Amino acid sequence: MRFDKFTIKAQEAIQQCQNTAENYQHQEIDAEHLLVALIIQTDGIVIPILQKLGANPKSILDSLEQELKAQFRPEFLNRIDDTIIFHSLSREHIKKIIDIQIELLKKRLFEKKLSIVLADKAKEFLIKEGFDPVYGARPLKKAIQKKILQRRDYF
């Protein structure tokens, strides 16, 4: 099958299917693997569908706990302290994180008698460079480091 004819999102979902199948040492990719891939995609199709159906984090957590109880023995479940559902970060969340990181940077620069002002266009650039749907805002610090601090031609 030629995957280059699929959209980028479809290619990512297929790759995730393969990864999930390999993780469980399955020989074939099945519908369950595709479902897992679609759920994992933070900007995929499953989350909006669940929201339209009225699913909320509490009901998802309840369903997850019921499924865990059905699949695992109590001895194993007693070792799990808590179940946490992570939510995708929005662009607004990323902008706030950038503001926090830039404020910390301003404090460091102030000690060296330097200052920095970030235009909205620069923030948008950092969002594109420093946000990853899989890793969230983790790459943001590296993007600030590489794209702003290591650019000596600005100084």
CSV table of N, CA and C in Angstrom, one decimal:
chain,number,residue,atom,x,y,z
A,1,MET,N,0.8,-1.2,0.0
A,1,MET,CA,0.0,0.0,0.0
A,1,MET,C,0.9,1.2,0.0
A,2,ARG,N,0.6,2.2,-0.8
A,2,ARG,CA,1.4,3.4,-0.9
A,2,ARG,C,0.8,4.5,0.1
A,3,PHE,N,1.6,4.9,1.0
A,3,PHE,CA,1.2,5.8,2.1
A,3,PHE,C,1.4,7.2,1.7
A,4,ASP,N,2.1,7.5,0.6
A,4,ASP,CA,2.4,8.9,0.2
A,4,ASP,C,1.2,9.6,-0.3
A,5,LYS,N,0.1,8.8,-0.7
A,5,LYS,CA,-1.1,9.4,-1.2
A,5,LYS,C,-2.0,9.9,0.0
A,6,PHE,N,-1.7,9.5,1.2
A,6,PHE,CA,-2.5,9.9,2.3
A,6,PHE,C,-2.1,11.3,2.8
A,7,THR,N,-3.0,11.9,3.6
A,7,THR,CA,-2.6,13.2,4.2
A,7,THR,C,-1.6,13.0,5.3
A,8,ILE,N,-1.0,14.1,5.7
A,8,ILE,CA,0.0,14.0,6.8
A,8,ILE,C,-0.6,13.4,8.0
A,9,LYS,N,-1.8,13.8,8.4
A,9,LYS,CA,-2.5,13.3,9.6
A,9,LYS,C,-2.8,11.8,9.5
A,10,ALA,N,-3.2,11.4,8.3
A,10,ALA,CA,-3.4,9.9,8.1
A,10,ALA,C,-2.1,9.1,8.1
A,11,GLN,N,-1.1,9.7,7.6
A,11,GLN,CA,0.2,9.0,7.7
A,11,GLN,C,0.7,8.9,9.1
A,12,GLU,N,0.5,10.0,9.9
A,12,GLU,CA,0.8,9.9,11.3
A,12,GLU,C,0.0,8.9,12.1
A,13,ALA,N,-1.3,8.8,11.7
A,13,ALA,CA,-2.2,7.8,12.4
A,13,ALA,C,-1.7,6.4,12.0
A,14,ILE,N,-1.4,6.2,10.8
A,14,ILE,CA,-0.9,4.8,10.4
A,14,ILE,C,0.4,4.5,11.1
A,15,GLN,N,1.3,5.5,11.2
A,15,GLN,CA,2.6,5.2,11.9
A,15,GLN,C,2.3,4.9,13.3
A,16,GLN,N,1.4,5.6,14.0
A,16,GLN,CA,1.0,5.3,15.3
A,16,GLN,C,0.4,3.9,15.5
A,17,CYS,N,-0.4,3.5,14.5
A,17,CYS,CA,-0.9,2.2,14.5
A,17,CYS,C,0.2,1.1,14.5
A,18,GLN,N,1.1,1.3,13.6
A,18,GLN,CA,2.3,0.4,13.6
A,18,GLN,C,3.0,0.4,14.9
A,19,ASN,N,3.3,1.5,15.5
A,19,ASN,CA,4.0,1.6,16.8
A,19,ASN,C,3.2,0.9,17.9
A,20,THR,N,1.9,1.1,17.9
A,20,THR,CA,1.1,0.4,18.9
A,20,THR,C,1.1,-1.1,18.7
A,21,ALA,N,1.0,-1.5,17.5
A,21,ALA,CA,1.0,-3.0,17.2
A,21,ALA,C,2.4,-3.5,17.6
A,22,GLU,N,3.4,-2.9,17.3
A,22,GLU,CA,4.8,-3.3,17.7
A,22,GLU,C,4.9,-3.4,19.2
A,23,ASN,N,4.4,-2.3,19.9
A,23,ASN,CA,4.5,-2.3,21.4
A,23,ASN,C,3.9,-3.5,22.0
A,24,TYR,N,2.8,-3.9,21.5
A,24,TYR,CA,2.1,-5.1,22.0
A,24,TYR,C,2.5,-6.4,21.4
A,25,GLN,N,3.5,-6.3,20.5
A,25,GLN,CA,4.0,-7.5,19.8
A,25,GLN,C,2.9,-8.2,19.0
A,26,HIS,N,2.0,-7.4,18.4
A,26,HIS,CA,1.0,-7.9,17.5
A,26,HIS,C,1.5,-8.0,16.1
A,27,GLN,N,1.1,-9.0,15.3
A,27,GLN,CA,1.6,-9.2,14.0
A,27,GLN,C,0.9,-8.4,12.9
A,28,GLU,N,-0.4,-8.0,13.3
A,28,GLU,CA,-1.2,-7.3,12.3
A,28,GLU,C,-1.7,-6.0,12.9
A,29,ILE,N,-2.0,-5.0,12.0
A,29,ILE,CA,-2.6,-3.8,12.5
A,29,ILE,C,-4.1,-4.0,12.4
A,30,ASP,N,-4.8,-3.7,13.5
A,30,ASP,CA,-6.3,-4.0,13.5
A,30,ASP,C,-7.0,-2.7,13.8
A,31,ALA,N,-8.3,-2.7,13.8
A,31,ALA,CA,-9.1,-1.6,14.1
A,31,ALA,C,-8.8,-0.9,15.4
A,32,GLU,N,-8.5,-1.8,16.4
A,32,GLU,CA,-8.2,-1.3,17.8
A,32,GLU,C,-6.9,-0.4,17.7
A,33,HIS,N,-5.9,-0.8,16.9
A,33,HIS,CA,-4.7,0.0,16.8
A,33,HIS,C,-5.0,1.4,16.2
A,34,LEU,N,-5.9,1.4,15.2
A,34,LEU,CA,-6.3,2.7,14.5
A,34,LEU,C,-7.1,3.5,15.6
A,35,LEU,N,-7.9,2.9,16.4
A,35,LEU,CA,-8.7,3.7,17.4
A,35,LEU,C,-7.7,4.3,18.4
A,36,VAL,N,-6.7,3.6,18.8
A,36,VAL,CA,-5.7,4.1,19.7
A,36,VAL,C,-5.0,5.3,19.1
A,37,ALA,N,-4.6,5.1,17.8
A,37,ALA,CA,-3.9,6.2,17.1
A,37,ALA,C,-4.7,7.5,17.0
A,38,LEU,N,-6.0,7.3,16.7
A,38,LEU,CA,-6.9,8.5,16.6
A,38,LEU,C,-7.1,9.1,17.9
A,39,ILE,N,-7.1,8.4,19.0
A,39,ILE,CA,-7.3,9.0,20.3
A,39,ILE,C,-6.0,9.7,20.7
A,40,ILE,N,-4.9,9.1,20.4
A,40,ILE,CA,-3.6,9.7,20.8
A,40,ILE,C,-3.4,11.1,20.1
A,41,GLN,N,-3.9,11.2,18.9
A,41,GLN,CA,-3.7,12.4,18.1
A,41,GLN,C,-4.4,13.5,18.8
A,42,THR,N,-3.7,14.5,19.4
A,42,THR,CA,-4.3,15.6,20.2
A,42,THR,C,-5.2,16.5,19.3
A,43,ASP,N,-4.9,16.7,18.1
A,43,ASP,CA,-5.7,17.5,17.2
A,43,ASP,C,-6.5,16.6,16.2
A,44,GLY,N,-6.7,15.4,16.6
A,44,GLY,CA,-7.3,14.4,15.7
A,44,GLY,C,-8.8,14.6,15.7
A,45,ILE,N,-9.5,13.5,15.2
A,45,ILE,CA,-10.9,13.6,15.1
A,45,ILE,C,-11.7,13.1,16.3
A,46,VAL,N,-11.1,12.3,17.1
A,46,VAL,CA,-11.8,11.6,18.2
A,46,VAL,C,-12.2,12.6,19.3
A,47,ILE,N,-11.3,13.5,19.7
A,47,ILE,CA,-11.6,14.5,20.8
A,47,ILE,C,-12.8,15.3,20.5
A,48,PRO,N,-12.9,16.0,19.3
A,48,PRO,CA,-14.1,16.8,19.0
A,48,PRO,C,-15.4,15.9,18.9
A,49,ILE,N,-15.3,14.7,18.5
A,49,ILE,CA,-16.5,13.8,18.4
A,49,ILE,C,-16.9,13.5,19.9
A,50,LEU,N,-16.0,13.2,20.7
A,50,LEU,CA,-16.3,12.9,22.1
A,50,LEU,C,-17.0,14.2,22.8
A,51,GLN,N,-16.4,15.3,22.5
A,51,GLN,CA,-17.0,16.6,23.0
A,51,GLN,C,-18.4,16.8,22.5
A,52,LYS,N,-18.6,16.6,21.2
A,52,LYS,CA,-20.0,16.7,20.7
A,52,LYS,C,-21.0,15.8,21.3
A,53,LEU,N,-20.5,14.6,21.7
A,53,LEU,CA,-21.3,13.6,22.3
A,53,LEU,C,-21.6,13.9,23.8
A,54,GLY,N,-20.9,14.9,24.3
A,54,GLY,CA,-21.1,15.3,25.6
A,54,GLY,C,-20.2,14.7,26.6
A,55,ALA,N,-19.2,14.0,26.1
A,55,ALA,CA,-18.2,13.4,27.1
A,55,ALA,C,-17.4,14.5,27.8
A,56,ASN,N,-17.3,14.3,29.1
A,56,ASN,CA,-16.5,15.2,29.9
A,56,ASN,C,-15.4,14.4,30.6
A,57,PRO,N,-14.4,15.1,31.1
A,57,PRO,CA,-13.3,14.4,31.7
A,57,PRO,C,-13.7,13.4,32.8
A,58,LYS,N,-14.7,13.8,33.6
A,58,LYS,CA,-15.2,13.0,34.7
A,58,LYS,C,-15.7,11.6,34.2
A,59,SER,N,-16.6,11.7,33.1
A,59,SER,CA,-17.1,10.5,32.6
A,59,SER,C,-16.1,9.6,31.9
A,60,ILE,N,-15.1,10.3,31.3
A,60,ILE,CA,-14.0,9.5,30.6
A,60,ILE,C,-13.2,8.8,31.7
A,61,LEU,N,-12.9,9.5,32.8
A,61,LEU,CA,-12.1,8.9,33.9
A,61,LEU,C,-12.9,7.8,34.6
A,62,ASP,N,-14.2,7.9,34.7
A,62,ASP,CA,-15.0,6.8,35.3
A,62,ASP,C,-15.0,5.6,34.4
A,63,SER,N,-15.1,5.8,33.1
A,63,SER,CA,-15.1,4.7,32.1
A,63,SER,C,-13.7,4.0,32.1
A,64,LEU,N,-12.7,4.9,32.2
A,64,LEU,CA,-11.3,4.3,32.2
A,64,LEU,C,-11.1,3.5,33.5
A,65,GLU,N,-11.6,3.9,34.6
A,65,GLU,CA,-11.4,3.2,35.9
A,65,GLU,C,-12.2,1.8,35.8
A,66,GLN,N,-13.4,1.9,35.2
A,66,GLN,CA,-14.1,0.6,35.1
A,66,GLN,C,-13.4,-0.4,34.2
A,67,GLU,N,-12.8,0.1,33.1
A,67,GLU,CA,-12.1,-0.7,32.1
A,67,GLU,C,-10.8,-1.3,32.8
A,68,LEU,N,-10.1,-0.4,33.6
A,68,LEU,CA,-9.0,-0.9,34.3
A,68,LEU,C,-9.3,-2.0,35.3
A,69,LYS,N,-10.4,-1.9,36.0
A,69,LYS,CA,-10.8,-2.9,36.9
A,69,LYS,C,-11.2,-4.2,36.2
A,70,ALA,N,-11.8,-4.1,35.0
A,70,ALA,CA,-12.1,-5.3,34.3
A,70,ALA,C,-10.9,-6.0,33.7
A,71,GLN,N,-9.8,-5.2,33.4
A,71,GLN,CA,-8.7,-5.8,32.7
A,71,GLN,C,-7.6,-6.3,33.6
A,72,PHE,N,-7.4,-5.6,34.8
A,72,PHE,CA,-6.3,-5.9,35.7
A,72,PHE,C,-6.7,-6.4,37.1
A,73,ARG,N,-5.8,-7.1,37.7
A,73,ARG,CA,-6.1,-7.7,39.0
A,73,ARG,C,-6.0,-6.6,40.1
A,74,PRO,N,-6.7,-6.7,41.2
A,74,PRO,CA,-6.7,-5.7,42.2
A,74,PRO,C,-5.3,-5.5,42.8
A,75,GLU,N,-4.4,-6.5,42.8
A,75,GLU,CA,-3.1,-6.4,43.3
A,75,GLU,C,-2.3,-5.4,42.5
A,76,PHE,N,-2.5,-5.4,41.2
A,76,PHE,CA,-1.8,-4.4,40.3
A,76,PHE,C,-2.4,-3.0,40.5
A,77,LEU,N,-3.7,-3.0,40.5
A,77,LEU,CA,-4.4,-1.6,40.6
A,77,LEU,C,-4.1,-0.9,41.9
A,78,ASN,N,-3.9,-1.7,43.0
A,78,ASN,CA,-3.6,-1.1,44.3
A,78,ASN,C,-2.2,-0.4,44.2
A,79,ARG,N,-1.4,-0.7,43.3
A,79,ARG,CA,-0.1,-0.1,43.2
A,79,ARG,C,-0.1,1.3,42.4
A,80,ILE,N,-1.2,1.5,41.8
A,80,ILE,CA,-1.4,2.8,41.1
A,80,ILE,C,-2.0,3.8,42.0
A,81,ASP,N,-1.3,4.9,42.2
A,81,ASP,CA,-1.7,5.9,43.2
A,81,ASP,C,-2.9,6.8,42.6
A,82,ASP,N,-2.8,7.1,41.4
A,82,ASP,CA,-3.8,8.0,40.8
A,82,ASP,C,-3.8,7.9,39.3
A,83,THR,N,-5.0,8.2,38.7
A,83,THR,CA,-5.1,8.2,37.3
A,83,THR,C,-5.3,9.7,36.9
A,84,ILE,N,-4.5,10.1,35.9
A,84,ILE,CA,-4.6,11.5,35.5
A,84,ILE,C,-4.9,11.5,34.0
A,85,ILE,N,-5.8,12.4,33.6
A,85,ILE,CA,-6.1,12.6,32.2
A,85,ILE,C,-5.5,13.9,31.8
A,86,PHE,N,-4.6,13.9,30.8
A,86,PHE,CA,-4.0,15.1,30.3
A,86,PHE,C,-4.8,15.7,29.2
A,87,HIS,N,-4.9,17.0,29.2
A,87,HIS,CA,-5.6,17.7,28.2
A,87,HIS,C,-4.7,18.4,27.3
A,88,SER,N,-5.1,18.5,26.0
A,88,SER,CA,-4.2,19.2,25.1
A,88,SER,C,-4.1,20.7,25.4
A,89,LEU,N,-2.9,21.2,25.1
A,89,LEU,CA,-2.7,22.7,25.3
A,89,LEU,C,-3.2,23.4,24.1
A,90,SER,N,-3.9,24.5,24.4
A,90,SER,CA,-4.4,25.4,23.3
A,90,SER,C,-3.3,26.4,22.9
A,91,ARG,N,-3.5,27.2,21.9
A,91,ARG,CA,-2.6,28.2,21.5
A,91,ARG,C,-2.5,29.3,22.6
A,92,GLU,N,-3.6,29.5,23.3
A,92,GLU,CA,-3.6,30.5,24.4
A,92,GLU,C,-2.7,30.0,25.5
A,93,HIS,N,-2.8,28.7,25.8
A,93,HIS,CA,-1.9,28.2,26.9
A,93,HIS,C,-0.5,28.4,26.5
A,94,ILE,N,-0.1,28.1,25.3
A,94,ILE,CA,1.2,28.2,24.8
A,94,ILE,C,1.7,29.6,24.9
A,95,LYS,N,0.8,30.6,24.5
A,95,LYS,CA,1.2,32.0,24.6
A,95,LYS,C,1.5,32.4,26.0
A,96,LYS,N,0.7,31.9,27.0
A,96,LYS,CA,0.9,32.2,28.4
A,96,LYS,C,2.2,31.6,28.9
A,97,ILE,N,2.5,30.4,28.4
A,97,ILE,CA,3.8,29.8,28.8
A,97,ILE,C,4.9,30.6,28.2
A,98,ILE,N,4.8,31.1,27.0
A,98,ILE,CA,5.8,31.9,26.4
A,98,ILE,C,6.0,33.2,27.2
A,99,ASP,N,4.9,33.8,27.6
A,99,ASP,CA,5.0,35.0,28.4
A,99,ASP,C,5.8,34.8,29.7
A,100,ILE,N,5.5,33.6,30.4
A,100,ILE,CA,6.2,33.3,31.6
A,100,ILE,C,7.6,33.1,31.4
A,101,GLN,N,8.0,32.4,30.3
A,101,GLN,CA,9.4,32.1,30.0
A,101,GLN,C,10.1,33.4,29.6
A,102,ILE,N,9.5,34.3,28.9
A,102,ILE,CA,10.1,35.5,28.5
A,102,ILE,C,10.3,36.4,29.8
A,103,GLU,N,9.3,36.4,30.7
A,103,GLU,CA,9.5,37.2,31.9
A,103,GLU,C,10.7,36.7,32.7
A,104,LEU,N,10.9,35.4,32.8
A,104,LEU,CA,12.1,34.8,33.5
A,104,LEU,C,13.4,35.2,32.7
A,105,LEU,N,13.3,35.2,31.4
A,105,LEU,CA,14.5,35.6,30.6
A,105,LEU,C,14.8,37.1,30.8
A,106,LYS,N,13.7,37.9,30.9
A,106,LYS,CA,13.9,39.4,31.2
A,106,LYS,C,14.6,39.6,32.5
A,107,LYS,N,14.3,38.8,33.5
A,107,LYS,CA,14.9,39.0,34.8
A,107,LYS,C,16.4,38.6,34.7
A,108,ARG,N,16.7,37.6,34.0
A,108,ARG,CA,18.1,37.2,33.8
A,108,ARG,C,18.9,38.3,33.1
A,109,LEU,N,18.3,38.8,32.0
A,109,LEU,CA,18.9,39.8,31.2
A,109,LEU,C,19.1,41.1,31.9
A,110,PHE,N,18.1,41.5,32.8
A,110,PHE,CA,18.1,42.7,33.6
A,110,PHE,C,19.4,42.7,34.5
A,111,GLU,N,19.7,41.6,35.0
A,111,GLU,CA,21.0,41.5,35.8
A,111,GLU,C,22.2,41.8,35.0
A,112,LYS,N,22.1,41.6,33.7
A,112,LYS,CA,23.3,41.9,32.9
A,112,LYS,C,23.1,43.2,32.1
A,113,LYS,N,22.1,44.0,32.6
A,113,LYS,CA,21.8,45.3,32.0
A,113,LYS,C,21.4,45.2,30.6
A,114,LEU,N,20.6,44.2,30.3
A,114,LEU,CA,20.1,44.0,28.9
A,114,LEU,C,18.6,43.9,29.0
A,115,SER,N,17.9,44.1,27.9
A,115,SER,CA,16.4,43.9,28.0
A,115,SER,C,16.0,43.2,26.6
A,116,ILE,N,14.8,42.8,26.7
A,116,ILE,CA,14.2,42.1,25.5
A,116,ILE,C,12.7,42.4,25.4
A,117,VAL,N,12.3,42.6,24.2
A,117,VAL,CA,10.8,42.8,23.9
A,117,VAL,C,10.5,41.9,22.8
A,118,LEU,N,9.4,41.1,23.0
A,118,LEU,CA,9.0,40.2,22.0
A,118,LEU,C,7.7,40.6,21.3
A,119,ALA,N,7.8,40.8,20.0
A,119,ALA,CA,6.6,41.1,19.2
A,119,ALA,C,5.7,39.9,19.1
A,120,ASP,N,4.4,40.2,18.8
A,120,ASP,CA,3.5,39.1,18.6
A,120,ASP,C,3.9,38.2,17.5
A,121,LYS,N,4.5,38.7,16.4
A,121,LYS,CA,5.0,37.8,15.4
A,121,LYS,C,6.1,36.9,15.9
A,122,ALA,N,6.9,37.4,16.8
A,122,ALA,CA,7.9,36.5,17.3
A,122,ALA,C,7.3,35.4,18.2
A,123,LYS,N,6.2,35.8,18.9
A,123,LYS,CA,5.6,34.8,19.8
A,123,LYS,C,5.0,33.7,18.9
A,124,GLU,N,4.4,34.1,17.8
A,124,GLU,CA,3.8,33.1,16.8
A,124,GLU,C,4.9,32.2,16.3
A,125,PHE,N,6.0,32.8,16.0
A,125,PHE,CA,7.2,32.0,15.5
A,125,PHE,C,7.6,31.0,16.6
A,126,LEU,N,7.6,31.4,17.8
A,126,LEU,CA,8.0,30.5,18.9
A,126,LEU,C,6.9,29.4,19.1
A,127,ILE,N,5.7,29.7,18.9
A,127,ILE,CA,4.6,28.7,19.0
A,127,ILE,C,4.9,27.6,17.9
A,128,LYS,N,5.2,28.1,16.7
A,128,LYS,CA,5.4,27.1,15.6
A,128,LYS,C,6.6,26.3,15.9
A,129,GLU,N,7.7,26.9,16.4
A,129,GLU,CA,9.0,26.2,16.6
A,129,GLU,C,9.0,25.4,17.9
A,130,GLY,N,8.3,25.9,18.9
A,130,GLY,CA,8.5,25.3,20.2
A,130,GLY,C,7.3,24.5,20.7
A,131,PHE,N,6.3,24.2,19.9
A,131,PHE,CA,5.1,23.4,20.4
A,131,PHE,C,5.0,22.2,19.5
A,132,ASP,N,4.9,21.1,20.2
A,132,ASP,CA,4.7,19.8,19.6
A,132,ASP,C,3.5,19.1,20.2
A,133,PRO,N,2.5,18.7,19.3
A,133,PRO,CA,1.3,18.1,19.9
A,133,PRO,C,1.6,16.9,20.8
A,134,VAL,N,2.7,16.2,20.6
A,134,VAL,CA,3.0,15.0,21.4
A,134,VAL,C,3.7,15.4,22.7
A,135,TYR,N,4.6,16.3,22.6
A,135,TYR,CA,5.4,16.7,23.8
A,135,TYR,C,4.9,18.0,24.4
A,136,GLY,N,3.9,18.6,23.9
A,136,GLY,CA,3.3,19.8,24.5
A,136,GLY,C,4.3,21.0,24.4
A,137,ALA,N,4.5,21.6,25.5
A,137,ALA,CA,5.3,22.8,25.6
A,137,ALA,C,6.8,22.5,26.0
A,138,ARG,N,7.1,21.3,26.1
A,138,ARG,CA,8.4,20.9,26.5
A,138,ARG,C,9.5,21.5,25.6
A,139,PRO,N,9.3,21.4,24.3
A,139,PRO,CA,10.4,21.9,23.4
A,139,PRO,C,10.5,23.5,23.4
A,140,LEU,N,9.6,24.1,24.1
A,140,LEU,CA,9.5,25.6,24.1
A,140,LEU,C,10.8,26.2,24.6
A,141,LYS,N,11.3,25.7,25.7
A,141,LYS,CA,12.6,26.3,26.3
A,141,LYS,C,13.7,26.2,25.3
A,142,LYS,N,13.8,25.0,24.6
A,142,LYS,CA,14.9,24.8,23.7
A,142,LYS,C,14.7,25.8,22.5
A,143,ALA,N,13.5,26.0,22.1
A,143,ALA,CA,13.2,27.0,21.0
A,143,ALA,C,13.6,28.4,21.4
A,144,ILE,N,13.3,28.8,22.6
A,144,ILE,CA,13.7,30.1,23.1
A,144,ILE,C,15.3,30.2,23.2
A,145,GLN,N,15.9,29.1,23.6
A,145,GLN,CA,17.3,29.1,23.7
A,145,GLN,C,18.0,29.2,22.4
A,146,LYS,N,17.5,28.3,21.4
A,146,LYS,CA,18.1,28.3,20.1
A,146,LYS,C,17.8,29.5,19.2
A,147,LYS,N,16.5,29.9,19.3
A,147,LYS,CA,16.1,31.0,18.3
A,147,LYS,C,16.3,32.4,18.8
A,148,ILE,N,16.4,32.5,20.2
A,148,ILE,CA,16.6,33.9,20.7
A,148,ILE,C,18.0,34.0,21.4
A,149,LEU,N,18.3,33.2,22.3
A,149,LEU,CA,19.5,33.4,23.1
A,149,LEU,C,20.8,33.1,22.4
A,150,GLN,N,20.7,32.1,21.5
A,150,GLN,CA,22.0,31.7,20.8
A,150,GLN,C,22.2,32.5,19.5
A,151,ARG,N,21.3,33.4,19.2
A,151,ARG,CA,21.4,34.3,18.1
A,151,ARG,C,22.2,35.5,18.4
A,152,ARG,N,23.5,35.4,18.3
A,152,ARG,CA,24.4,36.5,18.7
A,152,ARG,C,24.4,37.6,17.7
A,153,ASP,N,23.8,37.4,16.6
A,153,ASP,CA,23.8,38.5,15.6
A,153,ASP,C,22.8,39.6,16.0
A,154,TYR,N,22.0,39.3,17.0
A,154,TYR,CA,21.1,40.3,17.6
A,154,TYR,C,21.8,41.3,18.5
A,155,PHE,N,22.9,40.9,19.1
A,155,PHE,CA,23.5,41.7,20.1
A,155,PHE,C,24.7,42.5,19.6
